[in-house]
Coordinates of C-alpha atoms in Angstrom, one line a residue:
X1 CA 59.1 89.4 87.6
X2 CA 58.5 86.2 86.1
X3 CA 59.7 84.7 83.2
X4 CA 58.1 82.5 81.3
X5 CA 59.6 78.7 81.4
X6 CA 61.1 76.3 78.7
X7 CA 59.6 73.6 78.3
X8 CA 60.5 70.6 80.0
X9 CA 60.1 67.7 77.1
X10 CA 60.3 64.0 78.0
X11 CA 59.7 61.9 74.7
X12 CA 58.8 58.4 75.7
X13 CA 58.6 55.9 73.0
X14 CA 56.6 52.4 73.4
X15 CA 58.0 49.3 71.3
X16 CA 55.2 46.2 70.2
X17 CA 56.8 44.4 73.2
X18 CA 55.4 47.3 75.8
X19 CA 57.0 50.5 77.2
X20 CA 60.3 51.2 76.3
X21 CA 62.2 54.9 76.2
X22 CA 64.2 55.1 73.5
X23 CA 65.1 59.2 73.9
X24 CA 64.0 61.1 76.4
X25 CA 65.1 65.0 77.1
X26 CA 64.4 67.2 79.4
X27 CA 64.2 71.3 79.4
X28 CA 64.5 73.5 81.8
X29 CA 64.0 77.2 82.6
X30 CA 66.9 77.9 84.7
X31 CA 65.2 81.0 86.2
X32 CA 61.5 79.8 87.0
X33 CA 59.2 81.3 89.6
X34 CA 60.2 80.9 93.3
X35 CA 56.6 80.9 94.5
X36 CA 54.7 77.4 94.5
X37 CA 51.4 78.2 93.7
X38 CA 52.9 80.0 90.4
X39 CA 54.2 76.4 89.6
X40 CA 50.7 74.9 89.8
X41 CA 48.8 78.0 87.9
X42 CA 51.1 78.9 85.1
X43 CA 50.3 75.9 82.7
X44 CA 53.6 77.1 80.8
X45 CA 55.7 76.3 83.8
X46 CA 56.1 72.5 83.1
X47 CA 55.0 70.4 80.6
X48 CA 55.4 66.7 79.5
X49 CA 55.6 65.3 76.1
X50 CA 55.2 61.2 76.2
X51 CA 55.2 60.0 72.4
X52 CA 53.5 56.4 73.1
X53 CA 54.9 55.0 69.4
X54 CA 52.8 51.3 69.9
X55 CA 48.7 51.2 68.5
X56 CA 47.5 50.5 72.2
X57 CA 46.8 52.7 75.2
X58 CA 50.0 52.5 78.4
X59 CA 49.9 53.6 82.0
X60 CA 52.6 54.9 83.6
X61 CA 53.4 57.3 86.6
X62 CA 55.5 60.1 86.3
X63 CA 58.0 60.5 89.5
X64 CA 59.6 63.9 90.4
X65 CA 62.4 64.7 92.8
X66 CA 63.7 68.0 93.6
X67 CA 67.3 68.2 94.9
X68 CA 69.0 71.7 96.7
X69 CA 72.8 73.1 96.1
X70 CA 74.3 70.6 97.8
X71 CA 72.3 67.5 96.2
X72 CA 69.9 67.0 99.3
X73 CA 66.8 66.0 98.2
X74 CA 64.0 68.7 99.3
X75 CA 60.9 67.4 97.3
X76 CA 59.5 64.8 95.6
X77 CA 56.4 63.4 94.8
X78 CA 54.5 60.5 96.6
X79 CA 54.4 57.5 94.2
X80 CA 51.5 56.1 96.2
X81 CA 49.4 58.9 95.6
X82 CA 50.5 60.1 92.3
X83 CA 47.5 60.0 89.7
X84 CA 47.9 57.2 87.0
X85 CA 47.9 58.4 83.3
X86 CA 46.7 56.4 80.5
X87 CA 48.8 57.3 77.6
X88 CA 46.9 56.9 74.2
X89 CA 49.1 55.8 71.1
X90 CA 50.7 59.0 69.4
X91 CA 52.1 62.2 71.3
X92 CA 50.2 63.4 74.7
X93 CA 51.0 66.6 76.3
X94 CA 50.5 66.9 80.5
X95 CA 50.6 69.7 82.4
X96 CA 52.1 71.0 85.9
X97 CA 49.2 69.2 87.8
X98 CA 50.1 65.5 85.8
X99 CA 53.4 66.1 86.9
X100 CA 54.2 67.6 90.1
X101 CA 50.5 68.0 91.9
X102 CA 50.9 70.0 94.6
X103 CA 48.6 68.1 97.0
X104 CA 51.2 64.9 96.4
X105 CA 54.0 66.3 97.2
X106 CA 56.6 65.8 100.1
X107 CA 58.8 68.8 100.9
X108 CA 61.3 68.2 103.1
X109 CA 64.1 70.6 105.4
X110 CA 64.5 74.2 104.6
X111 CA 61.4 74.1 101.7
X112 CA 59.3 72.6 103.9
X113 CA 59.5 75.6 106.3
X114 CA 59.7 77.8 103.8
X115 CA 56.8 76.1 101.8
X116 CA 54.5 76.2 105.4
X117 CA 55.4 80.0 106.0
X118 CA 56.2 81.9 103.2
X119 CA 54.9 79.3 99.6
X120 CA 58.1 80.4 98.7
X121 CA 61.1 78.1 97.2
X122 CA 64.2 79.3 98.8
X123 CA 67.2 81.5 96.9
X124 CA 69.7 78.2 96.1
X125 CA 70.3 76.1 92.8
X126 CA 68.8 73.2 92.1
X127 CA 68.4 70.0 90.1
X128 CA 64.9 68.7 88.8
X129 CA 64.6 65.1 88.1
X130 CA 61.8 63.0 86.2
X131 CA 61.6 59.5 85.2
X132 CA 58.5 57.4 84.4
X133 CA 57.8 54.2 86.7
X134 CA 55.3 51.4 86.5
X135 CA 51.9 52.1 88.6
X136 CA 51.8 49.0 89.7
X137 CA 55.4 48.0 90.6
X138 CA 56.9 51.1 90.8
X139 CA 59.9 49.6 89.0
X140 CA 61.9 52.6 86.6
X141 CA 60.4 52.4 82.9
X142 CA 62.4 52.1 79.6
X143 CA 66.0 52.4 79.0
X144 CA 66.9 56.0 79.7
X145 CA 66.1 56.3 83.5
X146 CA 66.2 59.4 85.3
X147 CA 67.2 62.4 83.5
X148 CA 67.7 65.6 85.5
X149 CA 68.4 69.7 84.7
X150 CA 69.5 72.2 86.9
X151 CA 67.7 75.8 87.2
X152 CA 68.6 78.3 90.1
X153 CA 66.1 80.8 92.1
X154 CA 67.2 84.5 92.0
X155 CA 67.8 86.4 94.9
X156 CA 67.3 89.4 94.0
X157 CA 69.2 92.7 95.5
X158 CA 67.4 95.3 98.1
X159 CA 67.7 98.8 97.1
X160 CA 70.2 101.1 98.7
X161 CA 68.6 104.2 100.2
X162 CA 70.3 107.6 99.2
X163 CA 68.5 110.3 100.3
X164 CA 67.6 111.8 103.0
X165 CA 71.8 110.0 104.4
X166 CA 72.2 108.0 107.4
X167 CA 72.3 109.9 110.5
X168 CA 71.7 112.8 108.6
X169 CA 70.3 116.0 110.3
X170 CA 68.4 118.2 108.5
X171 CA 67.3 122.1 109.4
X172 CA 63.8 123.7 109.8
X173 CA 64.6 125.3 106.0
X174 CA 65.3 121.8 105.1
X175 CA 61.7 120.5 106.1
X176 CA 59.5 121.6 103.1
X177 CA 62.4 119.7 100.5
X178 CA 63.0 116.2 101.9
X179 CA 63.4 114.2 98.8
X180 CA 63.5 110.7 99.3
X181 CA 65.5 108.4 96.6
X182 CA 66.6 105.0 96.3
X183 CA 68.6 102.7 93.6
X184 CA 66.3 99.9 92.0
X185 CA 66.4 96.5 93.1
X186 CA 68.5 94.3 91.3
X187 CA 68.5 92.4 88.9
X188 CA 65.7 93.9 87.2
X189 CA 62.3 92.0 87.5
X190 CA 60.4 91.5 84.2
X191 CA 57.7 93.1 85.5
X192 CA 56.9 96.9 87.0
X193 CA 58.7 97.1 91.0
X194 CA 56.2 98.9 93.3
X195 CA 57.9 100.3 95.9
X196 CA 56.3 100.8 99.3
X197 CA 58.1 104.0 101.2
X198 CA 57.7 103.4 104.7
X199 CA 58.8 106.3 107.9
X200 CA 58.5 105.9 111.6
X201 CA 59.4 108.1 114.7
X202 CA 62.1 106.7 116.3
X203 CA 61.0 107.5 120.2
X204 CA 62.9 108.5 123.1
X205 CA 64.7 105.5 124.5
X206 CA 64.3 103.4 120.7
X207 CA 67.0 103.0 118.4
X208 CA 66.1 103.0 114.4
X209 CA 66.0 98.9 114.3
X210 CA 63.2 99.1 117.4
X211 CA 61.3 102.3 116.0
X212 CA 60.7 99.9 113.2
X213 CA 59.7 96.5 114.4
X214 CA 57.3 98.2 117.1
X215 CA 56.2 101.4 116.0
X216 CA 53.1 102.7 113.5
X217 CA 54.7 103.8 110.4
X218 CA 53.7 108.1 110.2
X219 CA 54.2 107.6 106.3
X220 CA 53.0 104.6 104.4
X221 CA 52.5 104.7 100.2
X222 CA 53.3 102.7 97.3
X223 CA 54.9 103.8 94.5
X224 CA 54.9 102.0 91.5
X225 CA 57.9 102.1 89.0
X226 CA 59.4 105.3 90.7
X227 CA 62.5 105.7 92.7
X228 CA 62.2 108.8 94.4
X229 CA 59.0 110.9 95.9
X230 CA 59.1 114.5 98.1
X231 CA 57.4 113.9 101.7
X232 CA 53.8 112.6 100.4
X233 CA 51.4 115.4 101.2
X234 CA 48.7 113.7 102.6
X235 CA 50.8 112.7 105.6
X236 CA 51.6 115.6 107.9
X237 CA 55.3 116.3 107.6
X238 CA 58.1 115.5 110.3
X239 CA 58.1 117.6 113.5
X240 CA 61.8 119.7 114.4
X241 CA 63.5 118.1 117.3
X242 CA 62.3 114.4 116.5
X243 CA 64.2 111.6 115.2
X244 CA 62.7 109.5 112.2
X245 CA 63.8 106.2 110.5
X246 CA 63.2 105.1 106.9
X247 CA 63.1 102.5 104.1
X248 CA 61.3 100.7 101.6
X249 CA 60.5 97.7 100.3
X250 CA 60.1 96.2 96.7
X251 CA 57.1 94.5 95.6
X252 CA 56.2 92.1 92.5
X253 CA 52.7 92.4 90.9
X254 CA 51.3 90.3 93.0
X255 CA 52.1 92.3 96.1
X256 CA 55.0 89.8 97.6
X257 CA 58.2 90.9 98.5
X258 CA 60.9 90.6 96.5
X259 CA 63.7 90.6 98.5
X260 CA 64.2 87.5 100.9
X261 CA 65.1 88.0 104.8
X262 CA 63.4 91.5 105.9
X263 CA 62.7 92.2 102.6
X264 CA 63.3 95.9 102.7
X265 CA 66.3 98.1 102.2
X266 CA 68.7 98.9 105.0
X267 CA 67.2 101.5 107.1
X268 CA 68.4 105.3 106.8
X269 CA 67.7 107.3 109.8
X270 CA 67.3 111.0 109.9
X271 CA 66.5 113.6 112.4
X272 CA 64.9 117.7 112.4
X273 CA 67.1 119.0 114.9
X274 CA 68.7 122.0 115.7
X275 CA 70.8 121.1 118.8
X276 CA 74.3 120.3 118.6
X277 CA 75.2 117.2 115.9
X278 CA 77.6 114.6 115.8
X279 CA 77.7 112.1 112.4
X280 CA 79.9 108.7 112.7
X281 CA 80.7 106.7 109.5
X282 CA 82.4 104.0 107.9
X283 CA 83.0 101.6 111.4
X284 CA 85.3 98.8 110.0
X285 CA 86.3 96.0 112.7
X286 CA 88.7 93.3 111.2
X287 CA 90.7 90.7 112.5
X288 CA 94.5 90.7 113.3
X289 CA 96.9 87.5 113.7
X290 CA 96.6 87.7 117.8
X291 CA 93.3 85.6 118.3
X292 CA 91.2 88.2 120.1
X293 CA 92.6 91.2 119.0
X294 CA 90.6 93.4 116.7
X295 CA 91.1 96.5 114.4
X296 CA 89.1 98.9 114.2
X297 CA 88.3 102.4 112.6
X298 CA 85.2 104.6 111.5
X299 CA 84.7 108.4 110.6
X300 CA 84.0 111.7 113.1
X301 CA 82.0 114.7 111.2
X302 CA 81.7 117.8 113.0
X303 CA 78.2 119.2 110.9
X304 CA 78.1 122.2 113.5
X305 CA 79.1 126.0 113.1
X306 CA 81.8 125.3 115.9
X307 CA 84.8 123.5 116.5
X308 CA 84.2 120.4 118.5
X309 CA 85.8 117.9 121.2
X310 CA 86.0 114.2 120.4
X311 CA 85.6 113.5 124.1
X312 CA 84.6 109.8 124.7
X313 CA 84.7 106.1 123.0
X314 CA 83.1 103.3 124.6
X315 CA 81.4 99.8 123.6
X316 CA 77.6 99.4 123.7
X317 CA 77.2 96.0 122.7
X318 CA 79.5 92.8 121.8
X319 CA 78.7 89.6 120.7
X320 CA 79.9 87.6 122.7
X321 CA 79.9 90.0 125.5
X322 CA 82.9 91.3 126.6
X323 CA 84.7 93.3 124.2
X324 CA 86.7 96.7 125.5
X325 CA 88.9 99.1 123.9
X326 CA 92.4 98.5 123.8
X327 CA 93.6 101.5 122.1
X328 CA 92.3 104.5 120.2
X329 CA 94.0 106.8 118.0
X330 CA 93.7 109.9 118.7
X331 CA 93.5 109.7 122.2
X332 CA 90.4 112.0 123.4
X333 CA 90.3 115.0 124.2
X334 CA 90.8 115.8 120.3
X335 CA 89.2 119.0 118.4
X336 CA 87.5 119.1 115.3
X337 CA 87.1 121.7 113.0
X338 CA 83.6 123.6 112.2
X339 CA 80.9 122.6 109.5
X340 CA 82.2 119.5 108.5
X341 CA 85.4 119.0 109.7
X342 CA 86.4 115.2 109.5
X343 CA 88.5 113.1 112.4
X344 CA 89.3 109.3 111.5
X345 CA 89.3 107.2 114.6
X346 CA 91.0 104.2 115.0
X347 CA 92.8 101.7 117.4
X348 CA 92.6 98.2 119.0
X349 CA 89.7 95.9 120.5
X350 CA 90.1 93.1 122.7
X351 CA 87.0 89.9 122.5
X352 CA 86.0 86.7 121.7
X353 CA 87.6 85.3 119.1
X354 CA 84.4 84.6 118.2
X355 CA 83.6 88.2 118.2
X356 CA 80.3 88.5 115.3
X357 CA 79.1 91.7 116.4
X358 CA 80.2 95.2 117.7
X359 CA 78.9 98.6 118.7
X360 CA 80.8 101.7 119.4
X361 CA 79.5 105.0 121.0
X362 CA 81.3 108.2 120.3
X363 CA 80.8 111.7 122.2
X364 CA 81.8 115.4 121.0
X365 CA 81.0 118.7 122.6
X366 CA 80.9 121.7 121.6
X367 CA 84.7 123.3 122.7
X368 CA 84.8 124.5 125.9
X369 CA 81.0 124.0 127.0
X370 CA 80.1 120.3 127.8
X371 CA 76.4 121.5 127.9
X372 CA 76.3 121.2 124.3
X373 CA 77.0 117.7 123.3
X374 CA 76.1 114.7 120.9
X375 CA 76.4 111.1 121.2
X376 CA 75.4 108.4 118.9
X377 CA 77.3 104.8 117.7
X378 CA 77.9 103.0 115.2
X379 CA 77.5 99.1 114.8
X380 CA 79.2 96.5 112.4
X381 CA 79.0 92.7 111.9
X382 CA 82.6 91.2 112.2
X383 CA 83.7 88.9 109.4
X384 CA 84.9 85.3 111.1
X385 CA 88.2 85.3 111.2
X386 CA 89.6 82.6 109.0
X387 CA 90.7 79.1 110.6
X388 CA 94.4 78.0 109.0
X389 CA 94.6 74.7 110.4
X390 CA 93.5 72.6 107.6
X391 CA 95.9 74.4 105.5
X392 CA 98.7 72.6 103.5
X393 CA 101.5 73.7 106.4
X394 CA 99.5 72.4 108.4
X395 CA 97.8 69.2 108.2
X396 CA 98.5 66.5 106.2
X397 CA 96.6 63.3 105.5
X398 CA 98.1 60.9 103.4
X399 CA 95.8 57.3 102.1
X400 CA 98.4 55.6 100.4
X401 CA 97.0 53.6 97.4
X402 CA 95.1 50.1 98.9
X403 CA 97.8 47.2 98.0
X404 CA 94.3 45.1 96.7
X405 CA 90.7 45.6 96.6
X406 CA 88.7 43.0 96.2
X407 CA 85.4 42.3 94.7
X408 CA 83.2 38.6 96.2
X409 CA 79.5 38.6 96.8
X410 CA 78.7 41.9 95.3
X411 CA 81.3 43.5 97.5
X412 CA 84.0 46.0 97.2
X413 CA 86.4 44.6 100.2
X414 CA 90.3 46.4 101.1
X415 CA 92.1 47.8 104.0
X416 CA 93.0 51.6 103.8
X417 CA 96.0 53.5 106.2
X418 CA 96.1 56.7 106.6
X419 CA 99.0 59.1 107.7
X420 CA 98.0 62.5 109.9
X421 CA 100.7 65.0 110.6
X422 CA 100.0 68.4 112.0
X423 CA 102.2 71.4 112.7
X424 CA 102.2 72.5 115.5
X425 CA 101.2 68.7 116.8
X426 CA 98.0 67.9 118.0
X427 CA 95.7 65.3 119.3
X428 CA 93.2 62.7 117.1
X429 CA 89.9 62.4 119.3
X430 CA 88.4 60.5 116.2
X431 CA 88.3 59.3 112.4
X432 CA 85.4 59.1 110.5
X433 CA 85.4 57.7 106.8
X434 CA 82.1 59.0 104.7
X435 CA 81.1 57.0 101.8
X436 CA 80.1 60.7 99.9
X437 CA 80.1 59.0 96.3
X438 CA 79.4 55.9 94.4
X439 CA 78.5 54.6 91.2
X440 CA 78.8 51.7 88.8
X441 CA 78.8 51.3 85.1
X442 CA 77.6 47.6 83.9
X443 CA 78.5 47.3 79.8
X444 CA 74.6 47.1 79.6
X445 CA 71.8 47.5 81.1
X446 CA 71.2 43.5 81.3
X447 CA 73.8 42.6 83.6
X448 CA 71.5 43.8 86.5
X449 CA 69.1 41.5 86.5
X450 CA 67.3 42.2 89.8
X451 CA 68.2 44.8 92.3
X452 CA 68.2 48.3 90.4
X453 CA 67.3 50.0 94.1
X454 CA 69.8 52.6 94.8
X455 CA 68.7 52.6 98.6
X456 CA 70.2 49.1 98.6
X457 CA 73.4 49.2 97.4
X458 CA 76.5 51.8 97.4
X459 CA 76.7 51.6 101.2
X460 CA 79.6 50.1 103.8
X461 CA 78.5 47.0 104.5
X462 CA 76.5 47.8 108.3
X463 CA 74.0 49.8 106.7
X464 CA 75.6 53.6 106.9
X465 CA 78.0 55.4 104.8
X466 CA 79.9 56.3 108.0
X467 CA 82.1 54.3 109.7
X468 CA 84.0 55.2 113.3
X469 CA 88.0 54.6 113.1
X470 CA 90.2 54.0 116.4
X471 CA 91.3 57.0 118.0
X472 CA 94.9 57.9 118.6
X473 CA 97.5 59.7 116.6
X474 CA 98.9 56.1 114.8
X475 CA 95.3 54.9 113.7
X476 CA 95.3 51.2 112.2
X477 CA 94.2 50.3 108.7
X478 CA 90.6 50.7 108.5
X479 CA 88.7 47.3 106.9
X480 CA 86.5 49.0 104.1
X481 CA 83.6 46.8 102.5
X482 CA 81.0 48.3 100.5
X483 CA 77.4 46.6 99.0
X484 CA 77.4 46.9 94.8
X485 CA 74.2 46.0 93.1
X486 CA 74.2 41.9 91.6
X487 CA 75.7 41.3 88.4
X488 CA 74.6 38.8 85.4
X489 CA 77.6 36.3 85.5
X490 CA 80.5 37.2 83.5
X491 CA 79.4 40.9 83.1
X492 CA 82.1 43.6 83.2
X493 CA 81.8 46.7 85.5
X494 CA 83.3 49.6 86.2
X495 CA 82.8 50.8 90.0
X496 CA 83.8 54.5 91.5
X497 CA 83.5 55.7 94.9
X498 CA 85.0 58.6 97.3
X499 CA 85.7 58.7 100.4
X500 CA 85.7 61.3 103.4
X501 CA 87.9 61.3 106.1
X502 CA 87.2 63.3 108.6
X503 CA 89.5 64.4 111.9
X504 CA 88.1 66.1 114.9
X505 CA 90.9 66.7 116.9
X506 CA 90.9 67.8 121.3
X507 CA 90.7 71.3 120.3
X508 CA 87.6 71.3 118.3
X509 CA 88.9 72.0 114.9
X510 CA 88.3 69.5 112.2
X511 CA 90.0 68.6 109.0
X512 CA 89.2 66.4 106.3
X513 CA 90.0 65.0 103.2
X514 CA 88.3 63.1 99.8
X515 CA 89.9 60.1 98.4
X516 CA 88.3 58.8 95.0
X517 CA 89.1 55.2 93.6
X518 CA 88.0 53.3 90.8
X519 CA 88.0 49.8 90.1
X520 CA 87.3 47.1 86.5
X521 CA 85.6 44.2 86.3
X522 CA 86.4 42.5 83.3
X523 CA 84.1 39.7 82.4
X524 CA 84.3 36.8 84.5
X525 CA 87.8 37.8 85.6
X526 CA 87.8 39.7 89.3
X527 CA 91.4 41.6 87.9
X528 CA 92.2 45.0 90.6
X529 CA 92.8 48.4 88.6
X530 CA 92.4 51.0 91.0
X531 CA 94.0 54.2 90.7
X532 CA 93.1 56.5 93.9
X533 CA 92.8 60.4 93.2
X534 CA 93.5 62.2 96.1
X535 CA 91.9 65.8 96.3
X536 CA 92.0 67.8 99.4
X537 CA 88.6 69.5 100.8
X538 CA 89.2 72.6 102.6

């Protein structure tokens, strides 16, 4: 399953005057291990090049930061506790356990569950950072800063079972040939997939989903590199008139699940029966225009040797509770043809227009005696239906260009309108402007003599990057002043930012939309060129 990494090559070069990186590069795997503890063992994960060019020994640190999909920052090490490395003149290789030590490291939101329950880096992609800092100050060393690579973590695919079907019922002269086969899980590991083939009885008053979580599997083997197996014959085979469920579950060479979530395939269930049959497929529930109102549609087979009576529809479950049937085409009582006649069932539902989740229940009987029956239902997870109201028709913000922006103290100062017109009309309960970006560009590194902390600059002005705006559907300008890092007298700059602005209005729904600007210093002169790029964020 794992593939070997590239390595990750940092070349740090020291002058006569001290430490100074005059090229650094960095190399990533972009599919590395998810598991942690491969990151610390497999010396080929990481490694570190620093080229120390001067004739005397150096000692840096090395800082790492680990940032998720959306740029939050999920790891990183603690510079505190980070080991010092004396770096002797020439080229020095370190290893995973120089750079990223496990017992030094913070995790933080979804990997820091995941790392405390499962050692396991989430499915996402992410963005590796590494620069090299002073051990005493902690200040960035050389010229090059902080160079960073993305990589991603595979999710990989859970099998889909084939054989035995869902639902399917098989005969006593069926027994002696169950066959069980699945697809492989995808995409394909480097290594040999053992699958684990797993049955349970599903007992009287269980459904399949229960059977499993609570019940003692009856079958239980691993099966390496295969994807399909008769009933294993050390396990004593299914009994006639019982229900059973079934799946299995991919596993690397380690023994740990593949898959995320469950980490198994979708359960099949199956049954030895010989009383009367009913099969449902293919339940479909979509939205409509009418908030609330549902479609819906799934699949009758009549498996029996006689015709049968569609006789009953109902709804098990809802989520939210609540949901009925509206309509149904065909109305019951409907017949359907012998061994394996098909009826396609359709009609209306009325819910939540929050509706997520939905089961139906169908009966047949056999025609003309009600004594011979079969019920079952089926269950799907509704789709959200899609929210319009940020569309182009209707909502529009407009931020008109700022007349001036202004630069004095190491701030960014101007006064911003904004326009909101909705269709139909509705209510502003509030404004929100999020500073979501910012960055400047000095013509050298020089002209930022002090400050060079990030945490301390590229905020509004109280400390945030979120400021609160005037309710009401005529808002008034909002007063925008943002912090910048100093500059060396007479340096030019470059400064880009964006903007947020979010609406919530009375009914709940929120809209928003990003607003960039840019604006030069030259020199000594505070001249205004600011050319704001509107960009809608749906």
């Amino acid at each position: 399953m794992y593939k070997k990494f590239k390595l990750l090559v940092v070349l740090i070069f020291l002058s006569a005057g001290g430490l100074k990186a005059q090229n650094i590069q960095l190399l990533m795997s972009p599919k590395p291990s998810p598991y942690i503890s491969d990151w610390q063992q497999r010396t080929e994960t990481v490694k570190l090049l620093i080229i120390n060019s001067s004739t005397k020994d150096i000692q840096v640190k090395i800082k790492t930061e680990l940032f998720d999909g959306k740029g939050t920052l999920v790891a990183n090490t603690d510079a505190a506790k980070m080991p010092v490395l004396t770096v002797p003149p020439g080229s020095s290789t370190y290893n995973p356990e120089d750079i990223i030590p496990s017992n030094v490291v913070n995790y933080k939101g979804n990997l820091e569950k995941s790392a405390i329950t499962t050692g396991r880096i989430p499915d996402d992609n992410y963005r590796i950072c590494v620069a090299l800092i002073d051990p005493v100050t902690g200040a960035p060393v050389g010229t090059s800063g902080t160079v960073c690579k993305t990589f991603s973590i595979m999710a990989y695919q859970a099998p889909t079972l084939v054989n035995p079907k869902d639902k399917e019922a098989i005969s006593e002269s069926g027994m002696k040939g169950i066959v069980f086969r699945w697809t492989p899980v995808t995409p394909a590991p480097s290594t040999i997939v053992t699958y684990r083939l797993q049955v349970w009885e599903v007992l009287e008053g269980q459904n399949s989903m229960t059977a499993l979580r609570s019940n003692q599997p009856i079958v239980e083997k691993d099966l390496k590199g295969v994807l399909q197996t008769q009933w294993p014959v050390e396990f004593a085979m299914p009994e006639m008139g019982k229900n059973y469920v079934w799946t299995v579950t991919p596993l690397d060479d380690q023994g740990r699940k593949l898959v995320d979530g469950l980490g198994f395939a979708q359960p099949f269930a199956f049954s030895m029966q010989t009383q009367y049959i009913i099969q449902l497929d293919s339940l479909k529930v979509k939205c409509t225009s009418t908030p609330g109102l549902y479609t819906y549609s799934y699949i009758i087979t009549n498996l029996n040797n006689t015709v049968a009576e569609f006789t009953n529809i109902s709804i098990t479950t809802s989520t939210p509770g609540g949901a009925t049937i509206a309509s149904t085409v065909p109305n019951p009582v409907v017949s359907i043809a012998a061994s394996g006649g098909i009826l396609l069932v359709s009609g209306t539902i009325t819910a939540s227009s929050s509706l997520s989740y939905i089961c139906i229940k169908t009966r047949i009987q056999k025609q003309g005696d009600p004594n011979k029956n079969a019920e079952d239902y089926l269950c799907d997870t509704v789709k959200p239906c899609r929210c319009a109201d940020c569309d182009d028709k209707h909502f529009t913000l407009t931020a008109n260009a700022p007349a001036q922006i202004n630069y004095t103290n190491n701030i960014l100062s101007y006064s911003q309108s904004v326009s909101i017109t909705t269709a139909p009309p509705k209510t502003i309960k509030n404004i929100k402007a999020e500073l979501v970006y910012f960055e400047m560009t000095p013509e050298n590194n020089f002209c930022i003599p002090c400050n060079k902390d990030a945490a301390t600059y590229g905020h509004f002005t109280n400390g945030t990057n979120s400021l609160a705006w005037n309710t009401g559907n005529n808002p008034p300008p909002l007063n925008i002043n943002i912090t910048t890092p100093q500059l060396t007298p007479c340096c030019s700059a470059v400064f880009r930012w964006c903007i947020r602005y979010k609406i919530e209005f009375t009914d709940c729904t929120t809209c928003n939309k990003l607003v960039c600007y840019e604006k030069k210093k030259e020199g000594c002169n505070d001249q205004i060129d600011h050319d704001p790029l509107n960009k809608n964020i749906k």
